[in-house]
């Protein structure tokens, strides 16, 4: 799904008129206000859903889709992901990357030796944490800070890192 970007996951329904609560997987939940539609991954297909209304509650977005007016029409999609085409994504600033572009990246140490593969990105309050599957050390958690992440090269699919004392 490299042509698509994940923007959220349906957590539960909201009321009986087809609204859903969505946990945003984007930096800003307000992003849903700018979207005209999302693609629902049903497990078998991508279903286009037009967004007719957006509200917010705590850290969740509450979405109402056009032509979905009953809880029974949407309830079966709890836990399903919502995607948008990459061209609908927000422009990134310097040293910002889509998580989808980082996953599977080869991680090398500053001396050029292969360290492992980036398997996941954990989003925390302060900074992201990269989950690296290391050949020698197993799973290693690296904070996504400038002191640890020296370079990210999307063209060569490599990330150069510095292992600060105490991380292993």
PDB file of C-alpha atoms in Angstrom:
ATOM      1  CA  UNK A   1       0.000   0.000   0.000  1.00  0.00           C
ATOM      2  CA  UNK A   2       2.890   2.369  -0.697  1.00  0.00           C
ATOM      3  CA  UNK A   3       0.596   4.590  -2.788  1.00  0.00           C
ATOM      4  CA  UNK A   4      -1.676   5.071   0.226  1.00  0.00           C
ATOM      5  CA  UNK A   5      -1.201   6.737   3.597  1.00  0.00           C
ATOM      6  CA  UNK A   6      -2.988   5.545   6.718  1.00  0.00           C
ATOM      7  CA  UNK A   7      -4.873   8.385   8.430  1.00  0.00           C
ATOM      8  CA  UNK A   8      -6.845   6.532  11.081  1.00  0.00           C
ATOM      9  CA  UNK A   9      -8.487   3.435  12.506  1.00  0.00           C
ATOM     10  CA  UNK A  10     -12.199   3.084  13.299  1.00  0.00           C
ATOM     11  CA  UNK A  11     -12.414   2.343  17.024  1.00  0.00           C
ATOM     12  CA  UNK A  12     -16.168   2.151  17.561  1.00  0.00           C
ATOM     13  CA  UNK A  13     -19.506   3.554  16.492  1.00  0.00           C
ATOM     14  CA  UNK A  14     -20.914   6.835  17.813  1.00  0.00           C
ATOM     15  CA  UNK A  15     -24.669   6.923  18.219  1.00  0.00           C
ATOM     16  CA  UNK A  16     -27.086   5.051  15.961  1.00  0.00           C
ATOM     17  CA  UNK A  17     -26.927   7.172  12.804  1.00  0.00           C
ATOM     18  CA  UNK A  18     -23.743   5.734  11.304  1.00  0.00           C
ATOM     19  CA  UNK A  19     -21.084   7.963  12.865  1.00  0.00           C
ATOM     20  CA  UNK A  20     -17.769   6.409  13.901  1.00  0.00           C
ATOM     21  CA  UNK A  21     -15.000   7.315  16.304  1.00  0.00           C
ATOM     22  CA  UNK A  22     -11.628   7.281  14.585  1.00  0.00           C
ATOM     23  CA  UNK A  23      -8.213   7.138  16.222  1.00  0.00           C
ATOM     24  CA  UNK A  24      -6.051   9.378  14.009  1.00  0.00           C
ATOM     25  CA  UNK A  25      -2.716   7.977  12.835  1.00  0.00           C
ATOM     26  CA  UNK A  26      -1.783  11.371  11.468  1.00  0.00           C
ATOM     27  CA  UNK A  27      -0.005  14.081  13.444  1.00  0.00           C
ATOM     28  CA  UNK A  28      -3.040  16.354  13.502  1.00  0.00           C
ATOM     29  CA  UNK A  29      -6.602  15.102  13.990  1.00  0.00           C
ATOM     30  CA  UNK A  30      -7.817  18.355  12.390  1.00  0.00           C
ATOM     31  CA  UNK A  31      -6.503  16.871   9.148  1.00  0.00           C
ATOM     32  CA  UNK A  32      -9.914  15.207   8.719  1.00  0.00           C
ATOM     33  CA  UNK A  33     -11.527  18.637   8.230  1.00  0.00           C
ATOM     34  CA  UNK A  34      -9.617  18.998   4.943  1.00  0.00           C
ATOM     35  CA  UNK A  35     -10.467  15.546   3.574  1.00  0.00           C
ATOM     36  CA  UNK A  36     -13.381  14.968   1.210  1.00  0.00           C
ATOM     37  CA  UNK A  37     -13.159  11.178   1.425  1.00  0.00           C
ATOM     38  CA  UNK A  38     -11.237   8.253   2.885  1.00  0.00           C
ATOM     39  CA  UNK A  39     -10.666   4.713   1.683  1.00  0.00           C
ATOM     40  CA  UNK A  40     -11.949   2.060   4.087  1.00  0.00           C
ATOM     41  CA  UNK A  41      -9.898  -1.149   4.094  1.00  0.00           C
ATOM     42  CA  UNK A  42     -12.592  -3.799   4.563  1.00  0.00           C
ATOM     43  CA  UNK A  43     -10.078  -6.630   4.370  1.00  0.00           C
ATOM     44  CA  UNK A  44     -11.255  -7.554   0.878  1.00  0.00           C
ATOM     45  CA  UNK A  45     -11.364  -4.196  -0.861  1.00  0.00           C
ATOM     46  CA  UNK A  46     -10.862  -0.480  -0.469  1.00  0.00           C
ATOM     47  CA  UNK A  47     -14.238   1.224  -0.192  1.00  0.00           C
ATOM     48  CA  UNK A  48     -14.434   4.966  -0.877  1.00  0.00           C
ATOM     49  CA  UNK A  49     -16.414   6.817   1.806  1.00  0.00           C
ATOM     50  CA  UNK A  50     -17.330  10.485   1.337  1.00  0.00           C
ATOM     51  CA  UNK A  51     -16.984  12.475   4.567  1.00  0.00           C
ATOM     52  CA  UNK A  52     -20.038  14.607   5.296  1.00  0.00           C
ATOM     53  CA  UNK A  53     -19.246  15.788   8.836  1.00  0.00           C
ATOM     54  CA  UNK A  54     -16.293  15.862  11.253  1.00  0.00           C
ATOM     55  CA  UNK A  55     -16.371  16.472  15.011  1.00  0.00           C
ATOM     56  CA  UNK A  56     -13.765  15.913  17.687  1.00  0.00           C
ATOM     57  CA  UNK A  57     -13.895  14.305  21.103  1.00  0.00           C
ATOM     58  CA  UNK A  58     -10.746  14.111  23.218  1.00  0.00           C
ATOM     59  CA  UNK A  59      -8.081  12.539  20.991  1.00  0.00           C
ATOM     60  CA  UNK A  60     -10.590  11.064  18.512  1.00  0.00           C
ATOM     61  CA  UNK A  61     -12.242  12.306  15.346  1.00  0.00           C
ATOM     62  CA  UNK A  62     -15.932  11.525  14.915  1.00  0.00           C
ATOM     63  CA  UNK A  63     -16.755  11.047  11.252  1.00  0.00           C
ATOM     64  CA  UNK A  64     -20.093  10.876   9.481  1.00  0.00           C
ATOM     65  CA  UNK A  65     -20.036   9.386   6.000  1.00  0.00           C
ATOM     66  CA  UNK A  66     -22.416  10.228   3.172  1.00  0.00           C
ATOM     67  CA  UNK A  67     -25.039   7.491   2.585  1.00  0.00           C
ATOM     68  CA  UNK A  68     -24.141   5.702   5.848  1.00  0.00           C
ATOM     69  CA  UNK A  69     -27.122   6.474   8.076  1.00  0.00           C
ATOM     70  CA  UNK A  70     -27.433   3.418  10.260  1.00  0.00           C
ATOM     71  CA  UNK A  71     -25.216   1.880  12.938  1.00  0.00           C
ATOM     72  CA  UNK A  72     -25.660  -1.533  11.287  1.00  0.00           C
ATOM     73  CA  UNK A  73     -24.073  -0.292   8.052  1.00  0.00           C
ATOM     74  CA  UNK A  74     -20.795   0.693   9.729  1.00  0.00           C
ATOM     75  CA  UNK A  75     -20.510  -1.391  12.922  1.00  0.00           C
ATOM     76  CA  UNK A  76     -18.870  -4.313  11.113  1.00  0.00           C
ATOM     77  CA  UNK A  77     -15.899  -2.074  10.245  1.00  0.00           C
ATOM     78  CA  UNK A  78     -14.668  -1.537  13.814  1.00  0.00           C
ATOM     79  CA  UNK A  79     -10.885  -1.916  13.805  1.00  0.00           C
ATOM     80  CA  UNK A  80     -10.579  -1.221  10.076  1.00  0.00           C
ATOM     81  CA  UNK A  81      -8.049   1.271   8.752  1.00  0.00           C
ATOM     82  CA  UNK A  82      -8.775   4.449   6.829  1.00  0.00           C
ATOM     83  CA  UNK A  83      -6.413   5.467   4.032  1.00  0.00           C
ATOM     84  CA  UNK A  84      -5.928   8.334   1.597  1.00  0.00           C
ATOM     85  CA  UNK A  85      -3.981   8.443  -1.679  1.00  0.00           C
ATOM     86  CA  UNK A  86      -0.426   9.684  -1.205  1.00  0.00           C
ATOM     87  CA  UNK A  87      -1.113  12.749  -3.351  1.00  0.00           C
ATOM     88  CA  UNK A  88      -3.769  13.813  -0.799  1.00  0.00           C
ATOM     89  CA  UNK A  89      -1.161  13.744   1.986  1.00  0.00           C
ATOM     90  CA  UNK A  90       0.145  16.868   3.643  1.00  0.00           C
ATOM     91  CA  UNK A  91       3.412  18.381   2.525  1.00  0.00           C
ATOM     92  CA  UNK A  92       6.234  17.410   4.824  1.00  0.00           C
ATOM     93  CA  UNK A  93       8.800  19.749   6.285  1.00  0.00           C
ATOM     94  CA  UNK A  94      12.524  19.192   6.496  1.00  0.00           C
ATOM     95  CA  UNK A  95      13.422  15.984   8.384  1.00  0.00           C
ATOM     96  CA  UNK A  96       9.791  14.818   8.337  1.00  0.00           C
ATOM     97  CA  UNK A  97       8.843  11.467   6.823  1.00  0.00           C
ATOM     98  CA  UNK A  98       5.778   9.345   6.350  1.00  0.00           C
ATOM     99  CA  UNK A  99       5.950   6.269   8.568  1.00  0.00           C
ATOM    100  CA  UNK A 100       5.113   4.119   5.546  1.00  0.00           C
ATOM    101  CA  UNK A 101       8.355   5.280   3.908  1.00  0.00           C
ATOM    102  CA  UNK A 102      10.460   4.350   6.956  1.00  0.00           C
ATOM    103  CA  UNK A 103       9.175   0.833   7.563  1.00  0.00           C
ATOM    104  CA  UNK A 104      11.548  -1.830   6.250  1.00  0.00           C
ATOM    105  CA  UNK A 105      14.425   0.641   6.004  1.00  0.00           C
ATOM    106  CA  UNK A 106      17.955  -0.733   6.445  1.00  0.00           C
ATOM    107  CA  UNK A 107      19.552   0.688   9.576  1.00  0.00           C
ATOM    108  CA  UNK A 108      23.325   1.149   9.563  1.00  0.00           C
ATOM    109  CA  UNK A 109      25.705   2.400  12.201  1.00  0.00           C
ATOM    110  CA  UNK A 110      27.778   5.529  11.685  1.00  0.00           C
ATOM    111  CA  UNK A 111      30.817   3.366  10.835  1.00  0.00           C
ATOM    112  CA  UNK A 112      28.870   1.810   7.937  1.00  0.00           C
ATOM    113  CA  UNK A 113      28.119  -1.617   9.455  1.00  0.00           C
ATOM    114  CA  UNK A 114      24.616  -3.006   9.058  1.00  0.00           C
ATOM    115  CA  UNK A 115      22.695  -2.866  12.348  1.00  0.00           C
ATOM    116  CA  UNK A 116      19.200  -4.076  11.449  1.00  0.00           C
ATOM    117  CA  UNK A 117      15.834  -3.190   9.938  1.00  0.00           C
ATOM    118  CA  UNK A 118      13.266  -0.635  11.042  1.00  0.00           C
ATOM    119  CA  UNK A 119      10.161  -2.651  11.878  1.00  0.00           C
ATOM    120  CA  UNK A 120       7.823  -0.161  13.563  1.00  0.00           C
ATOM    121  CA  UNK A 121       7.422   3.416  14.725  1.00  0.00           C
ATOM    122  CA  UNK A 122       5.929   4.054  18.159  1.00  0.00           C
ATOM    123  CA  UNK A 123       4.374   7.471  18.489  1.00  0.00           C
ATOM    124  CA  UNK A 124       4.881   8.875  21.977  1.00  0.00           C
ATOM    125  CA  UNK A 125       4.123  12.290  23.382  1.00  0.00           C
ATOM    126  CA  UNK A 126       7.676  13.652  23.291  1.00  0.00           C
ATOM    127  CA  UNK A 127       9.204  12.045  20.198  1.00  0.00           C
ATOM    128  CA  UNK A 128       8.732   8.955  18.066  1.00  0.00           C
ATOM    129  CA  UNK A 129      10.607   5.779  18.924  1.00  0.00           C
ATOM    130  CA  UNK A 130      11.937   3.550  16.153  1.00  0.00           C
ATOM    131  CA  UNK A 131      11.728  -0.200  16.697  1.00  0.00           C
ATOM    132  CA  UNK A 132      14.772  -1.780  15.083  1.00  0.00           C
ATOM    133  CA  UNK A 133      15.099  -5.529  14.608  1.00  0.00           C
ATOM    134  CA  UNK A 134      18.824  -5.981  15.136  1.00  0.00           C
ATOM    135  CA  UNK A 135      20.620  -9.119  13.998  1.00  0.00           C
ATOM    136  CA  UNK A 136      22.865  -9.096  17.054  1.00  0.00           C
ATOM    137  CA  UNK A 137      20.740  -7.471  19.792  1.00  0.00           C
ATOM    138  CA  UNK A 138      17.151  -8.442  18.939  1.00  0.00           C
ATOM    139  CA  UNK A 139      14.612  -5.647  19.250  1.00  0.00           C
ATOM    140  CA  UNK A 140      16.204  -2.260  19.947  1.00  0.00           C
ATOM    141  CA  UNK A 141      14.278   0.942  20.657  1.00  0.00           C
ATOM    142  CA  UNK A 142      15.853   4.144  19.343  1.00  0.00           C
ATOM    143  CA  UNK A 143      14.434   7.591  20.076  1.00  0.00           C
ATOM    144  CA  UNK A 144      13.862   9.607  16.908  1.00  0.00           C
ATOM    145  CA  UNK A 145      16.107  12.470  17.979  1.00  0.00           C
ATOM    146  CA  UNK A 146      18.972  14.147  16.132  1.00  0.00           C
ATOM    147  CA  UNK A 147      21.556  12.674  18.524  1.00  0.00           C
ATOM    148  CA  UNK A 148      20.552   9.130  17.465  1.00  0.00           C
ATOM    149  CA  UNK A 149      19.241   9.458  13.917  1.00  0.00           C
ATOM    150  CA  UNK A 150      22.048  10.926  11.860  1.00  0.00           C
ATOM    151  CA  UNK A 151      20.651  10.523   8.350  1.00  0.00           C
ATOM    152  CA  UNK A 152      17.587   9.182   6.539  1.00  0.00           C
ATOM    153  CA  UNK A 153      18.006   8.461   2.844  1.00  0.00           C
ATOM    154  CA  UNK A 154      14.773   7.461   1.111  1.00  0.00           C
ATOM    155  CA  UNK A 155      16.533   6.866  -2.221  1.00  0.00           C
ATOM    156  CA  UNK A 156      18.880   4.207  -0.813  1.00  0.00           C
ATOM    157  CA  UNK A 157      16.346   3.055   1.816  1.00  0.00           C
ATOM    158  CA  UNK A 158      18.894   3.512   4.619  1.00  0.00           C
ATOM    159  CA  UNK A 159      18.959   5.177   7.995  1.00  0.00           C
ATOM    160  CA  UNK A 160      22.286   5.980   9.660  1.00  0.00           C
ATOM    161  CA  UNK A 161      22.184   5.918  13.443  1.00  0.00           C
ATOM    162  CA  UNK A 162      24.414   6.638  16.427  1.00  0.00           C
ATOM    163  CA  UNK A 163      23.932   4.308  19.382  1.00  0.00           C
ATOM    164  CA  UNK A 164      24.030   6.451  22.466  1.00  0.00           C
ATOM    165  CA  UNK A 165      25.398   4.889  25.615  1.00  0.00           C
ATOM    166  CA  UNK A 166      22.795   2.808  27.427  1.00  0.00           C
ATOM    167  CA  UNK A 167      20.474   2.145  24.465  1.00  0.00           C
ATOM    168  CA  UNK A 168      21.552  -1.491  24.152  1.00  0.00           C
TER     169      UNK A 168
END
